[in-house]
Amino acid sequence: MSQPLPDRLAEAAEALQAHMSRMGAIIGSLGHRGGKHPGTVRGAGREESTARIRTALTDLLEPERATLRRPRSRSRPSSSACSSSSPARTTNPT
């Protein structure tokens, strides 16, 4: 984890893009049109795959844990969400 955060994020994005491309190729080759696919699905299930991706991203971002934060839900906007660390600019209406 000696790479800077932007490099690690770019690497993670490339890995996710490659994963999605492989999934698209598999789905396309099966001619999947939605709904339940008959038969047994082999390999990691959806939940296990999602857990693996989440764990990998957590490990990737762990060194920046103190500086990164989870955004608040859009349903509950925070008054501090619009504030910044720089002083507010005010105009003097004269």
PDB file of C-alpha atoms in Angstrom:
ATOM      1  CA  MET A   1       0.000   0.000   0.000  1.00  0.00           C
ATOM      2  CA  SER A   2       2.855   2.359  -0.713  1.00  0.00           C
ATOM      3  CA  GLN A   3       1.109   3.860  -3.756  1.00  0.00           C
ATOM      4  CA  PRO A   4      -0.675   7.210  -3.385  1.00  0.00           C
ATOM      5  CA  LEU A   5      -4.463   7.087  -3.034  1.00  0.00           C
ATOM      6  CA  PRO A   6      -5.217   8.345  -6.586  1.00  0.00           C
ATOM      7  CA  ASP A   7      -3.084   5.546  -8.055  1.00  0.00           C
ATOM      8  CA  ARG A   8      -4.765   2.926  -5.868  1.00  0.00           C
ATOM      9  CA  LEU A   9      -8.215   4.231  -6.828  1.00  0.00           C
ATOM     10  CA  ALA A  10      -7.316   4.112 -10.523  1.00  0.00           C
ATOM     11  CA  GLU A  11      -6.090   0.537 -10.088  1.00  0.00           C
ATOM     12  CA  ALA A  12      -9.320  -0.410  -8.305  1.00  0.00           C
ATOM     13  CA  ALA A  13     -11.418   1.193 -11.052  1.00  0.00           C
ATOM     14  CA  GLU A  14      -9.506  -0.740 -13.715  1.00  0.00           C
ATOM     15  CA  ALA A  15     -10.002  -4.001 -11.810  1.00  0.00           C
ATOM     16  CA  LEU A  16     -13.740  -3.365 -11.437  1.00  0.00           C
ATOM     17  CA  GLN A  17     -14.028  -2.434 -15.116  1.00  0.00           C
ATOM     18  CA  ALA A  18     -12.256  -5.659 -16.117  1.00  0.00           C
ATOM     19  CA  HIS A  19     -14.557  -7.656 -13.829  1.00  0.00           C
ATOM     20  CA  MET A  20     -17.667  -6.056 -15.312  1.00  0.00           C
ATOM     21  CA  SER A  21     -16.386  -6.670 -18.851  1.00  0.00           C
ATOM     22  CA  ARG A  22     -15.889 -10.360 -18.059  1.00  0.00           C
ATOM     23  CA  MET A  23     -19.357 -10.565 -16.519  1.00  0.00           C
ATOM     24  CA  GLY A  24     -20.866  -8.879 -19.584  1.00  0.00           C
ATOM     25  CA  ALA A  25     -19.081 -11.301 -21.896  1.00  0.00           C
ATOM     26  CA  ILE A  26     -20.345 -14.285 -19.909  1.00  0.00           C
ATOM     27  CA  ILE A  27     -23.916 -13.018 -19.807  1.00  0.00           C
ATOM     28  CA  GLY A  28     -23.790 -12.173 -23.503  1.00  0.00           C
ATOM     29  CA  SER A  29     -22.467 -15.604 -24.436  1.00  0.00           C
ATOM     30  CA  LEU A  30     -25.250 -17.287 -22.483  1.00  0.00           C
ATOM     31  CA  GLY A  31     -27.896 -15.214 -24.203  1.00  0.00           C
ATOM     32  CA  HIS A  32     -29.307 -14.320 -20.793  1.00  0.00           C
ATOM     33  CA  ARG A  33     -32.515 -12.335 -21.102  1.00  0.00           C
ATOM     34  CA  GLY A  34     -33.349 -11.925 -17.418  1.00  0.00           C
ATOM     35  CA  GLY A  35     -35.373 -13.990 -15.031  1.00  0.00           C
ATOM     36  CA  LYS A  36     -34.264 -17.179 -13.316  1.00  0.00           C
ATOM     37  CA  HIS A  37     -31.653 -19.251 -15.112  1.00  0.00           C
ATOM     38  CA  PRO A  38     -32.392 -22.975 -14.840  1.00  0.00           C
ATOM     39  CA  GLY A  39     -29.741 -25.249 -13.427  1.00  0.00           C
ATOM     40  CA  THR A  40     -27.033 -24.941 -10.827  1.00  0.00           C
ATOM     41  CA  VAL A  41     -24.805 -21.884 -10.811  1.00  0.00           C
ATOM     42  CA  ARG A  42     -21.203 -22.812 -10.117  1.00  0.00           C
ATOM     43  CA  GLY A  43     -18.568 -20.698  -8.431  1.00  0.00           C
ATOM     44  CA  ALA A  44     -19.032 -17.773  -6.108  1.00  0.00           C
ATOM     45  CA  GLY A  45     -22.572 -16.536  -5.730  1.00  0.00           C
ATOM     46  CA  ARG A  46     -23.602 -12.921  -5.996  1.00  0.00           C
ATOM     47  CA  GLU A  47     -23.390 -12.270  -2.247  1.00  0.00           C
ATOM     48  CA  GLU A  48     -19.948 -13.865  -1.954  1.00  0.00           C
ATOM     49  CA  SER A  49     -18.693 -11.955  -5.000  1.00  0.00           C
ATOM     50  CA  THR A  50     -19.991  -8.668  -3.582  1.00  0.00           C
ATOM     51  CA  ALA A  51     -18.374  -9.423  -0.228  1.00  0.00           C
ATOM     52  CA  ARG A  52     -15.030 -10.120  -1.922  1.00  0.00           C
ATOM     53  CA  ILE A  53     -15.157  -6.841  -3.840  1.00  0.00           C
ATOM     54  CA  ARG A  54     -16.142  -4.906  -0.699  1.00  0.00           C
ATOM     55  CA  THR A  55     -13.279  -6.502   1.267  1.00  0.00           C
ATOM     56  CA  ALA A  56     -10.762  -5.719  -1.476  1.00  0.00           C
ATOM     57  CA  LEU A  57     -11.864  -2.069  -1.624  1.00  0.00           C
ATOM     58  CA  THR A  58     -11.787  -1.799   2.174  1.00  0.00           C
ATOM     59  CA  ASP A  59      -8.232  -3.151   2.226  1.00  0.00           C
ATOM     60  CA  LEU A  60      -7.254  -0.765  -0.571  1.00  0.00           C
ATOM     61  CA  LEU A  61      -8.565   2.317   1.247  1.00  0.00           C
ATOM     62  CA  GLU A  62      -7.600   1.328   4.809  1.00  0.00           C
ATOM     63  CA  PRO A  63      -4.455   3.527   4.944  1.00  0.00           C
ATOM     64  CA  GLU A  64      -6.655   6.623   4.327  1.00  0.00           C
ATOM     65  CA  ARG A  65      -9.383   5.615   6.772  1.00  0.00           C
ATOM     66  CA  ALA A  66      -8.847   8.677   8.974  1.00  0.00           C
ATOM     67  CA  THR A  67      -9.056  11.124   6.060  1.00  0.00           C
ATOM     68  CA  LEU A  68     -11.889   9.518   4.102  1.00  0.00           C
ATOM     69  CA  ARG A  69     -15.462   9.669   5.295  1.00  0.00           C
ATOM     70  CA  ARG A  70     -18.729   8.136   4.224  1.00  0.00           C
ATOM     71  CA  PRO A  71     -21.140  10.675   2.709  1.00  0.00           C
ATOM     72  CA  ARG A  72     -24.422  11.288   4.471  1.00  0.00           C
ATOM     73  CA  SER A  73     -27.620   9.883   3.019  1.00  0.00           C
ATOM     74  CA  ARG A  74     -29.263  12.110   0.417  1.00  0.00           C
ATOM     75  CA  SER A  75     -32.537  11.826   2.284  1.00  0.00           C
ATOM     76  CA  ARG A  76     -31.079  13.699   5.258  1.00  0.00           C
ATOM     77  CA  PRO A  77     -29.067  16.660   3.971  1.00  0.00           C
ATOM     78  CA  SER A  78     -26.725  18.184   6.475  1.00  0.00           C
ATOM     79  CA  SER A  79     -26.322  21.904   6.942  1.00  0.00           C
ATOM     80  CA  SER A  80     -22.580  21.325   7.097  1.00  0.00           C
ATOM     81  CA  ALA A  81     -22.632  19.555   3.707  1.00  0.00           C
ATOM     82  CA  CYS A  82     -22.627  22.907   1.943  1.00  0.00           C
ATOM     83  CA  SER A  83     -19.990  24.496   4.101  1.00  0.00           C
ATOM     84  CA  SER A  84     -16.330  24.452   3.251  1.00  0.00           C
ATOM     85  CA  SER A  85     -13.143  24.871   5.179  1.00  0.00           C
ATOM     86  CA  SER A  86     -12.522  28.254   3.582  1.00  0.00           C
ATOM     87  CA  PRO A  87     -14.194  31.357   4.995  1.00  0.00           C
ATOM     88  CA  ALA A  88     -17.539  32.253   3.478  1.00  0.00           C
ATOM     89  CA  ARG A  89     -17.605  35.105   1.023  1.00  0.00           C
ATOM     90  CA  THR A  90     -20.076  37.802   1.784  1.00  0.00           C
ATOM     91  CA  THR A  91     -21.105  40.779  -0.263  1.00  0.00           C
ATOM     92  CA  ASN A  92     -21.958  44.139   1.128  1.00  0.00           C
ATOM     93  CA  PRO A  93     -25.161  45.387  -0.540  1.00  0.00           C
ATOM     94  CA  THR A  94     -24.791  49.169  -0.610  1.00  0.00           C
TER      95      THR A  94
END
